[in-house]
Coordinates of N, CA and C in Angstrom, one line a residue:
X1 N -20.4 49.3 19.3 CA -21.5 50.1 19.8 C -21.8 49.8 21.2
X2 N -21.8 50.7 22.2 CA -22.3 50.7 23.1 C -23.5 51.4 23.6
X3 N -25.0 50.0 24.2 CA -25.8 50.8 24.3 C -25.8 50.5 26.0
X4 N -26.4 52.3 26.5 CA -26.1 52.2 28.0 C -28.0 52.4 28.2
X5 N -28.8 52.0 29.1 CA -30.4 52.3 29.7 C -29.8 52.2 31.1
X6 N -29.0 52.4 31.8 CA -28.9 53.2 33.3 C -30.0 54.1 33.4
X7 N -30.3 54.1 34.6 CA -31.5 54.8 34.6 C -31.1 55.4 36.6
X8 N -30.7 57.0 36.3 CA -31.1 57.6 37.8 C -32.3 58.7 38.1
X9 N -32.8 58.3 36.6 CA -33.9 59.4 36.9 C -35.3 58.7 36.4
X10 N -35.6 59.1 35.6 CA -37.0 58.3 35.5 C -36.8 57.2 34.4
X11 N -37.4 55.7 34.9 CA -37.4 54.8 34.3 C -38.3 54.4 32.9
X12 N -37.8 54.3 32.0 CA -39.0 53.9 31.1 C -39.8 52.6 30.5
X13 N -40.7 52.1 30.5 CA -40.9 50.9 30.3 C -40.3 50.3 29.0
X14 N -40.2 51.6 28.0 CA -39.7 50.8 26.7 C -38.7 50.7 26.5
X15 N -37.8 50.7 27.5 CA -36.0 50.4 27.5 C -36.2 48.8 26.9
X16 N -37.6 47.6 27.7 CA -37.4 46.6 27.5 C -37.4 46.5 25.9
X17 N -38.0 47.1 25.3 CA -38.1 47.3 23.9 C -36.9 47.4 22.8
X18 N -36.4 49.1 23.4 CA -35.6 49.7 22.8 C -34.1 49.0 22.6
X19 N -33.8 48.6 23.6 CA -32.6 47.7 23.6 C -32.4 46.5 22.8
X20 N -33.1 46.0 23.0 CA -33.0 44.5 21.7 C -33.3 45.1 20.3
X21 N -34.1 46.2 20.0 CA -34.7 47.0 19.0 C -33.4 47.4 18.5
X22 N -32.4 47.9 19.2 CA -30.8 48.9 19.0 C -30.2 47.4 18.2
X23 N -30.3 46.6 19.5 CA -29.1 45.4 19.1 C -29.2 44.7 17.7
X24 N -30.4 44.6 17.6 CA -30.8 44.0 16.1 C -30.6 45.3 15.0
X25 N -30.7 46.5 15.0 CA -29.9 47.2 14.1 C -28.8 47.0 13.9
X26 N -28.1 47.0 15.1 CA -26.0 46.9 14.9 C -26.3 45.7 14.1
X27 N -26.4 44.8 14.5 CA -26.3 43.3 14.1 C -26.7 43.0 12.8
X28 N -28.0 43.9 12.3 CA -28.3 44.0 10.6 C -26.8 44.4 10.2
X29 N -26.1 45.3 10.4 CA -24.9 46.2 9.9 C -23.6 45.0 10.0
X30 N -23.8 44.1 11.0 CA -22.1 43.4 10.9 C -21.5 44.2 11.9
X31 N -21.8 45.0 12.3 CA -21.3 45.4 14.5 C -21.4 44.5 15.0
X32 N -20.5 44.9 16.1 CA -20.9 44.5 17.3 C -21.7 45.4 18.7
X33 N -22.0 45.0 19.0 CA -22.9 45.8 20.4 C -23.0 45.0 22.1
X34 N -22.6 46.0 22.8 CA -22.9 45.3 23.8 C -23.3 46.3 24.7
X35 N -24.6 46.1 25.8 CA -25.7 46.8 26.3 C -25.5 46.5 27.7
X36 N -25.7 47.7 28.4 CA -25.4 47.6 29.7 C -26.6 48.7 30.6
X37 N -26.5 48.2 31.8 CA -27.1 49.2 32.7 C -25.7 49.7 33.9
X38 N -24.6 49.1 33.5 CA -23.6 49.1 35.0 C -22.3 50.6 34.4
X39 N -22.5 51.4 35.2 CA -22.2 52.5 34.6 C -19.9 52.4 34.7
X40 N -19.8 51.6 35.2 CA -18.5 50.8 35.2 C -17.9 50.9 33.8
X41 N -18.7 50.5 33.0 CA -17.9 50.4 31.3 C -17.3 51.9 31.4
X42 N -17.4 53.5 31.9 CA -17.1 54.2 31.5 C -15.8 54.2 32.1
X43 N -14.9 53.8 31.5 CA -13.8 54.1 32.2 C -12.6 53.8 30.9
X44 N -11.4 54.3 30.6 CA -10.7 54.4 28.8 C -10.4 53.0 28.9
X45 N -10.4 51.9 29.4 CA -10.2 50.6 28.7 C -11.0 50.3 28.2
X46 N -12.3 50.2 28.9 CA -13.3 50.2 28.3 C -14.3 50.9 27.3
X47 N -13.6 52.2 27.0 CA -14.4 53.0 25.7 C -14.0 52.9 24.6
X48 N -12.4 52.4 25.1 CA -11.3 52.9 24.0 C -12.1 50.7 22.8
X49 N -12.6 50.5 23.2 CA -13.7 49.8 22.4 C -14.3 49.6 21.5
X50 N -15.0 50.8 21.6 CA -16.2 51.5 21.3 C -16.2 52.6 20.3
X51 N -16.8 53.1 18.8 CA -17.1 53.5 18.5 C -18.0 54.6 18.5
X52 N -19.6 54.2 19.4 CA -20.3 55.3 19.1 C -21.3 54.9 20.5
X53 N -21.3 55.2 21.6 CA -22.1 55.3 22.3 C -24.1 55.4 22.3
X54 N -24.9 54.8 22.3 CA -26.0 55.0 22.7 C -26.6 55.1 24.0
X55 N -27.3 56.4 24.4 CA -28.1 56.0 24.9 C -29.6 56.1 24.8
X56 N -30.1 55.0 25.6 CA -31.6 54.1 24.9 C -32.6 54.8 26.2
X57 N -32.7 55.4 26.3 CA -34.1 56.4 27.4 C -33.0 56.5 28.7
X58 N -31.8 56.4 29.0 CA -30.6 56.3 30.0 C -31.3 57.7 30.4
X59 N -31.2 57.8 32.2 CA -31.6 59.0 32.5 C -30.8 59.6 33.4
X60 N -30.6 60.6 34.3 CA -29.6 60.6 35.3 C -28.2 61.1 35.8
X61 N -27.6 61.4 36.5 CA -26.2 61.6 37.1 C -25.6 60.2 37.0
X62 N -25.4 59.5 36.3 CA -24.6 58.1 36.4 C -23.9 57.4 36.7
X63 N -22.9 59.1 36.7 CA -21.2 58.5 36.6 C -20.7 59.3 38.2
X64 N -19.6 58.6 38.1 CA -18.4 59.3 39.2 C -17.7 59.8 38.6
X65 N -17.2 60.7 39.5 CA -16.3 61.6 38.6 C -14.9 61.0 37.7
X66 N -14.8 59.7 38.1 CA -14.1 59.1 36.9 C -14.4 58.3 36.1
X67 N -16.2 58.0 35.9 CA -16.9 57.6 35.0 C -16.6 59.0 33.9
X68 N -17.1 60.4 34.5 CA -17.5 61.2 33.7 C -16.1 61.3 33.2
X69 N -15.7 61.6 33.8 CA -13.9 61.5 32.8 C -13.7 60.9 31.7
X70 N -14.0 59.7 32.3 CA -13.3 59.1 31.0 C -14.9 59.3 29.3
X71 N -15.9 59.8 30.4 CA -17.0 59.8 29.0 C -16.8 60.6 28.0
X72 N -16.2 62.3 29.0 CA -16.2 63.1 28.0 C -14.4 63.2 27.8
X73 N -13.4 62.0 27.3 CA -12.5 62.0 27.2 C -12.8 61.5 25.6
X74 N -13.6 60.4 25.8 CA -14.3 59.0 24.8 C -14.7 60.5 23.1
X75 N -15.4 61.1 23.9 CA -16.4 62.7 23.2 C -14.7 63.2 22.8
X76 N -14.1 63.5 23.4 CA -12.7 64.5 23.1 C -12.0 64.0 22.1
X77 N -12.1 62.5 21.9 CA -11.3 61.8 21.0 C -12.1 61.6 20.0
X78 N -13.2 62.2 19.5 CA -14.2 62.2 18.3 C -14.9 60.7 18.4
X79 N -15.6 60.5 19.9 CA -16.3 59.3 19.4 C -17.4 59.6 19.3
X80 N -18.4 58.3 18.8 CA -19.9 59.7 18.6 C -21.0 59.0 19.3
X81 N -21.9 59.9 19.3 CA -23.2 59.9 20.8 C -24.0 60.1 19.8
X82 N -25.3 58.5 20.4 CA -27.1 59.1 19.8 C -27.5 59.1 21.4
X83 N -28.3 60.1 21.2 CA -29.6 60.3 22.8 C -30.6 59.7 22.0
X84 N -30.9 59.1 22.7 CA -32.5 58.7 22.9 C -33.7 59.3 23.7
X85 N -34.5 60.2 23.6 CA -35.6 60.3 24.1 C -35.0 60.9 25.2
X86 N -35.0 60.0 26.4 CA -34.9 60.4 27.8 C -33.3 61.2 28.2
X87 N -32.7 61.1 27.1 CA -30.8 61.5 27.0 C -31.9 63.1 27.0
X88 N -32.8 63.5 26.9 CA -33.1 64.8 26.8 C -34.3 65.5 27.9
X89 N -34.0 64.5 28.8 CA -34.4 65.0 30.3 C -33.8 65.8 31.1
X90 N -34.4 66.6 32.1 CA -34.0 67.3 33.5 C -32.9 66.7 34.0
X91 N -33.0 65.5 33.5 CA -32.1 64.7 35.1 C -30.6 64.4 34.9
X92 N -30.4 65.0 33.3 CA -28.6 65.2 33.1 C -27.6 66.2 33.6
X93 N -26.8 66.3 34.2 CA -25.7 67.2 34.7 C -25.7 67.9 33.6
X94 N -25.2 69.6 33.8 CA -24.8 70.1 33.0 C -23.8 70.4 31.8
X95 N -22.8 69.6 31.9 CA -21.7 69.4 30.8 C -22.6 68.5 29.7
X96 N -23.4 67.5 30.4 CA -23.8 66.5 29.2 C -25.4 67.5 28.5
X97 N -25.9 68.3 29.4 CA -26.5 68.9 28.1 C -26.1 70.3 27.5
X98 N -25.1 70.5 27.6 CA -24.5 71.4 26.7 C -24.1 69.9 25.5
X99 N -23.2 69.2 25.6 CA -23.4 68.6 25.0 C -24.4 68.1 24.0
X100 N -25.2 67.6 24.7 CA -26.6 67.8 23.9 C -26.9 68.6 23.1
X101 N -26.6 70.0 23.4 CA -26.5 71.1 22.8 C -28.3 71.8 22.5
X102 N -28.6 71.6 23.6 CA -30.2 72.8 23.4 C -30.0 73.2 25.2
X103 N -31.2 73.3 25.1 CA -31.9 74.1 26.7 C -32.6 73.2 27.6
X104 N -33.0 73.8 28.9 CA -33.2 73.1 30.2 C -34.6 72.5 30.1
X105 N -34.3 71.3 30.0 CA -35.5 70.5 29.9 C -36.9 71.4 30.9
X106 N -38.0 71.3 30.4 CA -39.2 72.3 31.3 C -40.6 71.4 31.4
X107 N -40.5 70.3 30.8 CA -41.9 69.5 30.8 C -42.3 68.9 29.4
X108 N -43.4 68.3 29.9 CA -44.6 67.3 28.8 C -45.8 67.6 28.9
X109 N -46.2 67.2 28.2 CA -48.1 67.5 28.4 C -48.1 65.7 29.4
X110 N -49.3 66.2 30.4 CA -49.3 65.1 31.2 C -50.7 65.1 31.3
X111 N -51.3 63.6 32.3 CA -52.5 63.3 32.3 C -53.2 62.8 30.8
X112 N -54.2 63.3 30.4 CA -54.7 62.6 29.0 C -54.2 63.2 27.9
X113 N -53.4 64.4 27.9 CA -52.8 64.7 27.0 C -51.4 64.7 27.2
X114 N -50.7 63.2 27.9 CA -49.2 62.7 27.4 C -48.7 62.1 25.9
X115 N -49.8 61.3 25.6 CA -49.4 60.9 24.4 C -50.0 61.1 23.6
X116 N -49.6 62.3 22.4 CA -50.7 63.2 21.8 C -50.3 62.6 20.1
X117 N -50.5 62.5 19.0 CA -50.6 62.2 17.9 C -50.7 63.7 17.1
X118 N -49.1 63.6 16.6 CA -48.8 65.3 15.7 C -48.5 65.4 14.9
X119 N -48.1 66.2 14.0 CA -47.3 66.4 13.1 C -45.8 67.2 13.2
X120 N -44.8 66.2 12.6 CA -43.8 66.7 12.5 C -43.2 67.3 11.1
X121 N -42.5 68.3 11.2 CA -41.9 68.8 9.6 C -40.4 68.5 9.7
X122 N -40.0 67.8 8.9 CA -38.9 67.0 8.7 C -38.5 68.3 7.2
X123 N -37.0 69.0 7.9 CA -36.8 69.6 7.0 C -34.9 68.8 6.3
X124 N -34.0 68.7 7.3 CA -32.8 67.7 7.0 C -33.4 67.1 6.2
X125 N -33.5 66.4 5.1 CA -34.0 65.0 4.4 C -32.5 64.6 3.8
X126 N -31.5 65.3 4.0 CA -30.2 65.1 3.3 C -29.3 64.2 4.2
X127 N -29.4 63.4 5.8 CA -29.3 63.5 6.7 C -29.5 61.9 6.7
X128 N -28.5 60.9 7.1 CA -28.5 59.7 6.8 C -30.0 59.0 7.7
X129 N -30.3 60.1 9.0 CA -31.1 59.7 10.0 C -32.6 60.0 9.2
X130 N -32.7 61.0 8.5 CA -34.0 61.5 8.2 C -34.4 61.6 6.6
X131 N -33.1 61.2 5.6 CA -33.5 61.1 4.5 C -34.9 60.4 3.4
X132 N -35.1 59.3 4.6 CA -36.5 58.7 4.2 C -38.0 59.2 4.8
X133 N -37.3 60.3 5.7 CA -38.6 60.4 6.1 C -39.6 61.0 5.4
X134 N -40.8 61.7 5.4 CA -41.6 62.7 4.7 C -41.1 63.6 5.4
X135 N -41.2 65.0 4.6 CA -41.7 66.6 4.8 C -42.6 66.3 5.8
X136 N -43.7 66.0 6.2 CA -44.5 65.8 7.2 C -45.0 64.4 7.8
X137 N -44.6 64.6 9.2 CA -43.9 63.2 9.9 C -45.3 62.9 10.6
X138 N -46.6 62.1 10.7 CA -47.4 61.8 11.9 C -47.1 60.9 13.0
X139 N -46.9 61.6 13.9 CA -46.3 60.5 14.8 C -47.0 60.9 16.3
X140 N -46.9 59.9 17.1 CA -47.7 59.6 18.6 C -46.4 59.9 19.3
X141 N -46.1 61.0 20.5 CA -45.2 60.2 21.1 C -45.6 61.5 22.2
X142 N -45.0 61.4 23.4 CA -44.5 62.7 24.8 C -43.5 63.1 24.4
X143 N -44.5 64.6 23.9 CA -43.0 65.5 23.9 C -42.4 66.3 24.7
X144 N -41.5 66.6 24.6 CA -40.4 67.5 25.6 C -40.7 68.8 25.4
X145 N -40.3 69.2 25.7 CA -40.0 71.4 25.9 C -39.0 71.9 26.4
X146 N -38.0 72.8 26.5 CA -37.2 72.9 26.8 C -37.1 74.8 27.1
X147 N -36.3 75.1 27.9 CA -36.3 76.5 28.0 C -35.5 77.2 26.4
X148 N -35.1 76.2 25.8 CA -34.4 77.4 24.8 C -34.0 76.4 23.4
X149 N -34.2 76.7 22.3 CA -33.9 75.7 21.3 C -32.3 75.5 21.5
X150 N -32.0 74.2 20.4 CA -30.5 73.7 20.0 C -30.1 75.0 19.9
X151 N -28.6 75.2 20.5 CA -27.5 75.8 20.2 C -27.5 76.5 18.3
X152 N -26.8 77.5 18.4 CA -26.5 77.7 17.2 C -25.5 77.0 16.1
X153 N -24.8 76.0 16.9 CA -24.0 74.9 15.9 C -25.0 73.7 16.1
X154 N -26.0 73.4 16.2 CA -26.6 72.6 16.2 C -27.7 72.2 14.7
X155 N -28.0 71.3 13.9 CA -28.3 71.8 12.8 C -29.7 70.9 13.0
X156 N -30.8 71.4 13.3 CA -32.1 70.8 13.4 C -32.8 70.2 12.4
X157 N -33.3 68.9 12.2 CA -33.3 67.9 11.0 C -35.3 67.8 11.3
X158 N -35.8 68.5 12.3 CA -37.1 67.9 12.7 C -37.6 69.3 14.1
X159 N -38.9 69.3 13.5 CA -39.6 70.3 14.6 C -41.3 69.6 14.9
X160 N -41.5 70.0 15.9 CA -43.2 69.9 16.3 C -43.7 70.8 15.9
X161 N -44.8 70.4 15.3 CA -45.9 71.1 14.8 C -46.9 71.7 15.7
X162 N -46.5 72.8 16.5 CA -47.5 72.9 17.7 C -48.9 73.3 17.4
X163 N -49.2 73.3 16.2 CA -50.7 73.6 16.4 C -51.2 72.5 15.8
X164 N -50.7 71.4 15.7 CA -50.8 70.2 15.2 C -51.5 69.5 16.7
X165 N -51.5 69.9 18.1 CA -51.5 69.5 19.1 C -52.1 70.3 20.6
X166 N -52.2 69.7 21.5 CA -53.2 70.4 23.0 C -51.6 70.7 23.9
X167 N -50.9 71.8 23.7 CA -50.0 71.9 24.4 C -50.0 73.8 25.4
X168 N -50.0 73.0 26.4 CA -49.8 74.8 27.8 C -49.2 74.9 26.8
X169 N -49.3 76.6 27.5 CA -48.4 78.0 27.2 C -47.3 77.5 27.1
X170 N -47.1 77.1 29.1 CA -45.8 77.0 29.1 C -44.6 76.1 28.5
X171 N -45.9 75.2 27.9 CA -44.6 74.3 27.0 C -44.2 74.5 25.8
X172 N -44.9 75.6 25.0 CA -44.8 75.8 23.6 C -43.4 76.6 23.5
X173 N -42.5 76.2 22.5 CA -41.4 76.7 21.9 C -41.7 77.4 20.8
X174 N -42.9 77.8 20.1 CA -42.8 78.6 19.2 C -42.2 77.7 17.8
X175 N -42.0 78.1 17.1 CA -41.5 77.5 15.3 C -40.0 76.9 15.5
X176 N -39.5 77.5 17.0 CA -38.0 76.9 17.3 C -38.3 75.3 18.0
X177 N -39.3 74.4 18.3 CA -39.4 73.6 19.0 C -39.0 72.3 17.9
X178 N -37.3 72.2 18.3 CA -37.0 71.3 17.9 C -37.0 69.9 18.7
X179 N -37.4 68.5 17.7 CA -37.3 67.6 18.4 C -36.3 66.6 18.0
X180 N -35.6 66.8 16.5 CA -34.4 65.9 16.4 C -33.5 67.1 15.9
X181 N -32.1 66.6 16.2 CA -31.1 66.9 15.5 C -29.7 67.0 15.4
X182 N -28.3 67.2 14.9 CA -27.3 66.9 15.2 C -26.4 68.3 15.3
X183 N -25.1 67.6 16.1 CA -23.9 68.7 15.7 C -22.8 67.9 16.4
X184 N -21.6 68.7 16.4 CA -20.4 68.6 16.7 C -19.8 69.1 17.6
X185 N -19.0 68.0 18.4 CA -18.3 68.7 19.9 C -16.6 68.2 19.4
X186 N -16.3 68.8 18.7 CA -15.2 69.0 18.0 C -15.1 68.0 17.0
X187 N -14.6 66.9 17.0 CA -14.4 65.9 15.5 C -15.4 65.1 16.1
X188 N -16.3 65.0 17.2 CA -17.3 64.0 17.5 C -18.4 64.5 17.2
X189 N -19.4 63.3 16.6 CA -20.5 63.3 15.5 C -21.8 63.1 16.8
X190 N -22.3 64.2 17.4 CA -23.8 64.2 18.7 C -24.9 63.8 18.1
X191 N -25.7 63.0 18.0 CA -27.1 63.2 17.5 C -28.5 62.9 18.8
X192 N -29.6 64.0 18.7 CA -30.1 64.0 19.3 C -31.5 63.7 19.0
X193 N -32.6 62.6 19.8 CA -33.9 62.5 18.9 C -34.5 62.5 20.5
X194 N -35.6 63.5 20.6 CA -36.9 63.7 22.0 C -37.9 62.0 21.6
X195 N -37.7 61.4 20.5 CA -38.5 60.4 20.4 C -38.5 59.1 20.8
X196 N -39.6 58.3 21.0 CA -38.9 57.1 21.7 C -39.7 56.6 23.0
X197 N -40.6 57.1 23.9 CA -40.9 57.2 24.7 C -41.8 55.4 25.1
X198 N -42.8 55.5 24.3 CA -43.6 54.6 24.1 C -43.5 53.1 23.3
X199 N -43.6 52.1 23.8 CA -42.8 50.8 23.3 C -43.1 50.5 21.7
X200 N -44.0 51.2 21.6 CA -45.0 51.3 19.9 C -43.7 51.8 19.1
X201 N -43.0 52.9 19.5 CA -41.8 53.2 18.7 C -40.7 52.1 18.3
X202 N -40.1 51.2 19.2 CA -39.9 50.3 18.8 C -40.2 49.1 17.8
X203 N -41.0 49.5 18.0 CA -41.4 48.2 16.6 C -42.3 49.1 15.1
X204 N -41.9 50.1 15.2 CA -42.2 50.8 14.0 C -40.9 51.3 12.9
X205 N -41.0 50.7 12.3 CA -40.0 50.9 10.7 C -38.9 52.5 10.7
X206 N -40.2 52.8 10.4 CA -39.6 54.1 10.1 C -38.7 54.9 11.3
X207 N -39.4 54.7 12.2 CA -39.1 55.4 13.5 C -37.3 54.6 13.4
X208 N -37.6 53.1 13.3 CA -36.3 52.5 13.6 C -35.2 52.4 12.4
X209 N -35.7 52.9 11.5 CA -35.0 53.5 10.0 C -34.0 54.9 10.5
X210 N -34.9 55.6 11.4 CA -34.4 57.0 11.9 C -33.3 56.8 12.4
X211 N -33.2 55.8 13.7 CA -32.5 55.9 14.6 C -31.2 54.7 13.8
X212 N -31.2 53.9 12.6 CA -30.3 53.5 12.3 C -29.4 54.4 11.5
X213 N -30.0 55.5 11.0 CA -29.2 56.4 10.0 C -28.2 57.3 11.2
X214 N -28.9 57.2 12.2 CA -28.2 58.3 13.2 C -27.1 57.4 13.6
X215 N -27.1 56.0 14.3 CA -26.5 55.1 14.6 C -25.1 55.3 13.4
X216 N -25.6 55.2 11.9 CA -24.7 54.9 11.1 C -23.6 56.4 10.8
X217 N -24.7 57.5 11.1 CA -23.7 58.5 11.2 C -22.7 59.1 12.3
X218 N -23.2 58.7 13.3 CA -22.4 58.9 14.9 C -21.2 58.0 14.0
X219 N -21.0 56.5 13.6 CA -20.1 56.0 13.6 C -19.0 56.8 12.5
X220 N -19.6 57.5 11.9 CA -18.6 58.0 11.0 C -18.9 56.7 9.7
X221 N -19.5 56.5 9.3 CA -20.1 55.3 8.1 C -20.5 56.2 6.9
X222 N -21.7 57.3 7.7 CA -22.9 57.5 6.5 C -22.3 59.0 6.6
X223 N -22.8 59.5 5.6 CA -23.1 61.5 6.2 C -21.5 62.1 6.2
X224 N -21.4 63.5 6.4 CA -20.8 63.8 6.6 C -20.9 64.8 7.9
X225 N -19.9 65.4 8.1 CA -20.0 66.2 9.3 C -19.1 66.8 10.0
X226 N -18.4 67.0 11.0 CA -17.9 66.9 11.8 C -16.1 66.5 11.9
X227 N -15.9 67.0 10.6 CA -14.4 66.4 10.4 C -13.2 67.5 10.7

């Protein structure tokens, strides 16, 4: 497992969190993990490593063009990707959010209504990342908006409840405002969660239940998918 928190766009305070939060997942499992900010590891001696890439609020342009090479070489040969939160910012080049597979990041609720307490509807429950969750998720966190929901091979496991919340016009997505979910960039297993923001996520169960089922299905372990 490789977890990357590079950061060329906006920094998060709960990287300090999320990171040891990741490592002690692998390490429950019998992985190995090793956690970087030096965008160097991207290169095929070094991926060819690696199983399933994380990134942990990682924001940014990161790579050179023979970092990005060899990343989306890593992707070409079915290896598998979790985003974290910030993996679903503005500040990624275009190839990596098609990848991603939704639309152009457009904002948060900011000032007193950043970190708003909502309801999520958790419809995946079949889904190694979401099978414990509830039908209806309460959770605190800054959420994203994006000009356009997940792609249509994208299979959405989680949405915001917008009237669960104080959100502009301009950030509402309508019944399409997804905030977790997965798909496939050919035999490679994507998964994508807007969650994470706040260091409180880190040390919450469930939240970190989520992100191990995703961890366990990127590796090709749990789930199916993508074969």
């Amino acid at each position: 497992m490789l977890i990357v928190s590079k950061t060329n766009g906006y920094r998060h305070d709960s990287i300090a969190q999320a990171v040891p939060a990741i490592e002690k997942l692998v390490k429950a499992r019998g992985w190995s993990s090793f956690a970087t900010e030096n965008a160097a590891v991207f290169n095929p001696e070094s991926l060819a490593k690696f199983d399933v890439i994380v990134f942990a609020n990682a924001s940014g342009d990161i790579y050179t063009p023979e970092q990005r090479a060899a990343f989306r070489a890593f992707i070409a040969r079915g290896g598998g990707f979790v985003g974290l939160h910030s993996a679903g910012d503005g500040s990624h080049p275009d190839w990596f959010v098609r990848m991603r597979g939704n639309g152009n990041f457009i904002g948060h609720p900011s000032g007193a209504d950043q970190f708003q307490t909502a309801w999520l509807s958790v419809k995946g429950r079949g889904h190694p990342a979401t099978w414990h969750l509830p039908e209806r998720w309460r959770w605190t966190d800054e959420y994203y908006s994006w000009d356009a929901p997940p792609a249509a091979d994208a299979h959405v496991v989680a949405w915001l409840d917008e009237g669960t919340l104080r959100l502009e016009q301009k950030l509402r997505m309508g019944d399409g405002h997804a905030l977790i979910w997965w798909r496939c960039e050919g035999r490679a297993r994507i998964f994508y969660s807007a969650l994470g923001h706040r260091a409180e996520a880190w040390r919450d169960p469930t939240h970190l239940q989520m992100v191990n089922g995703a961890i366990g299905w990127a590796a090709r372990k749990e789930g199916t998918g993508c074969s």
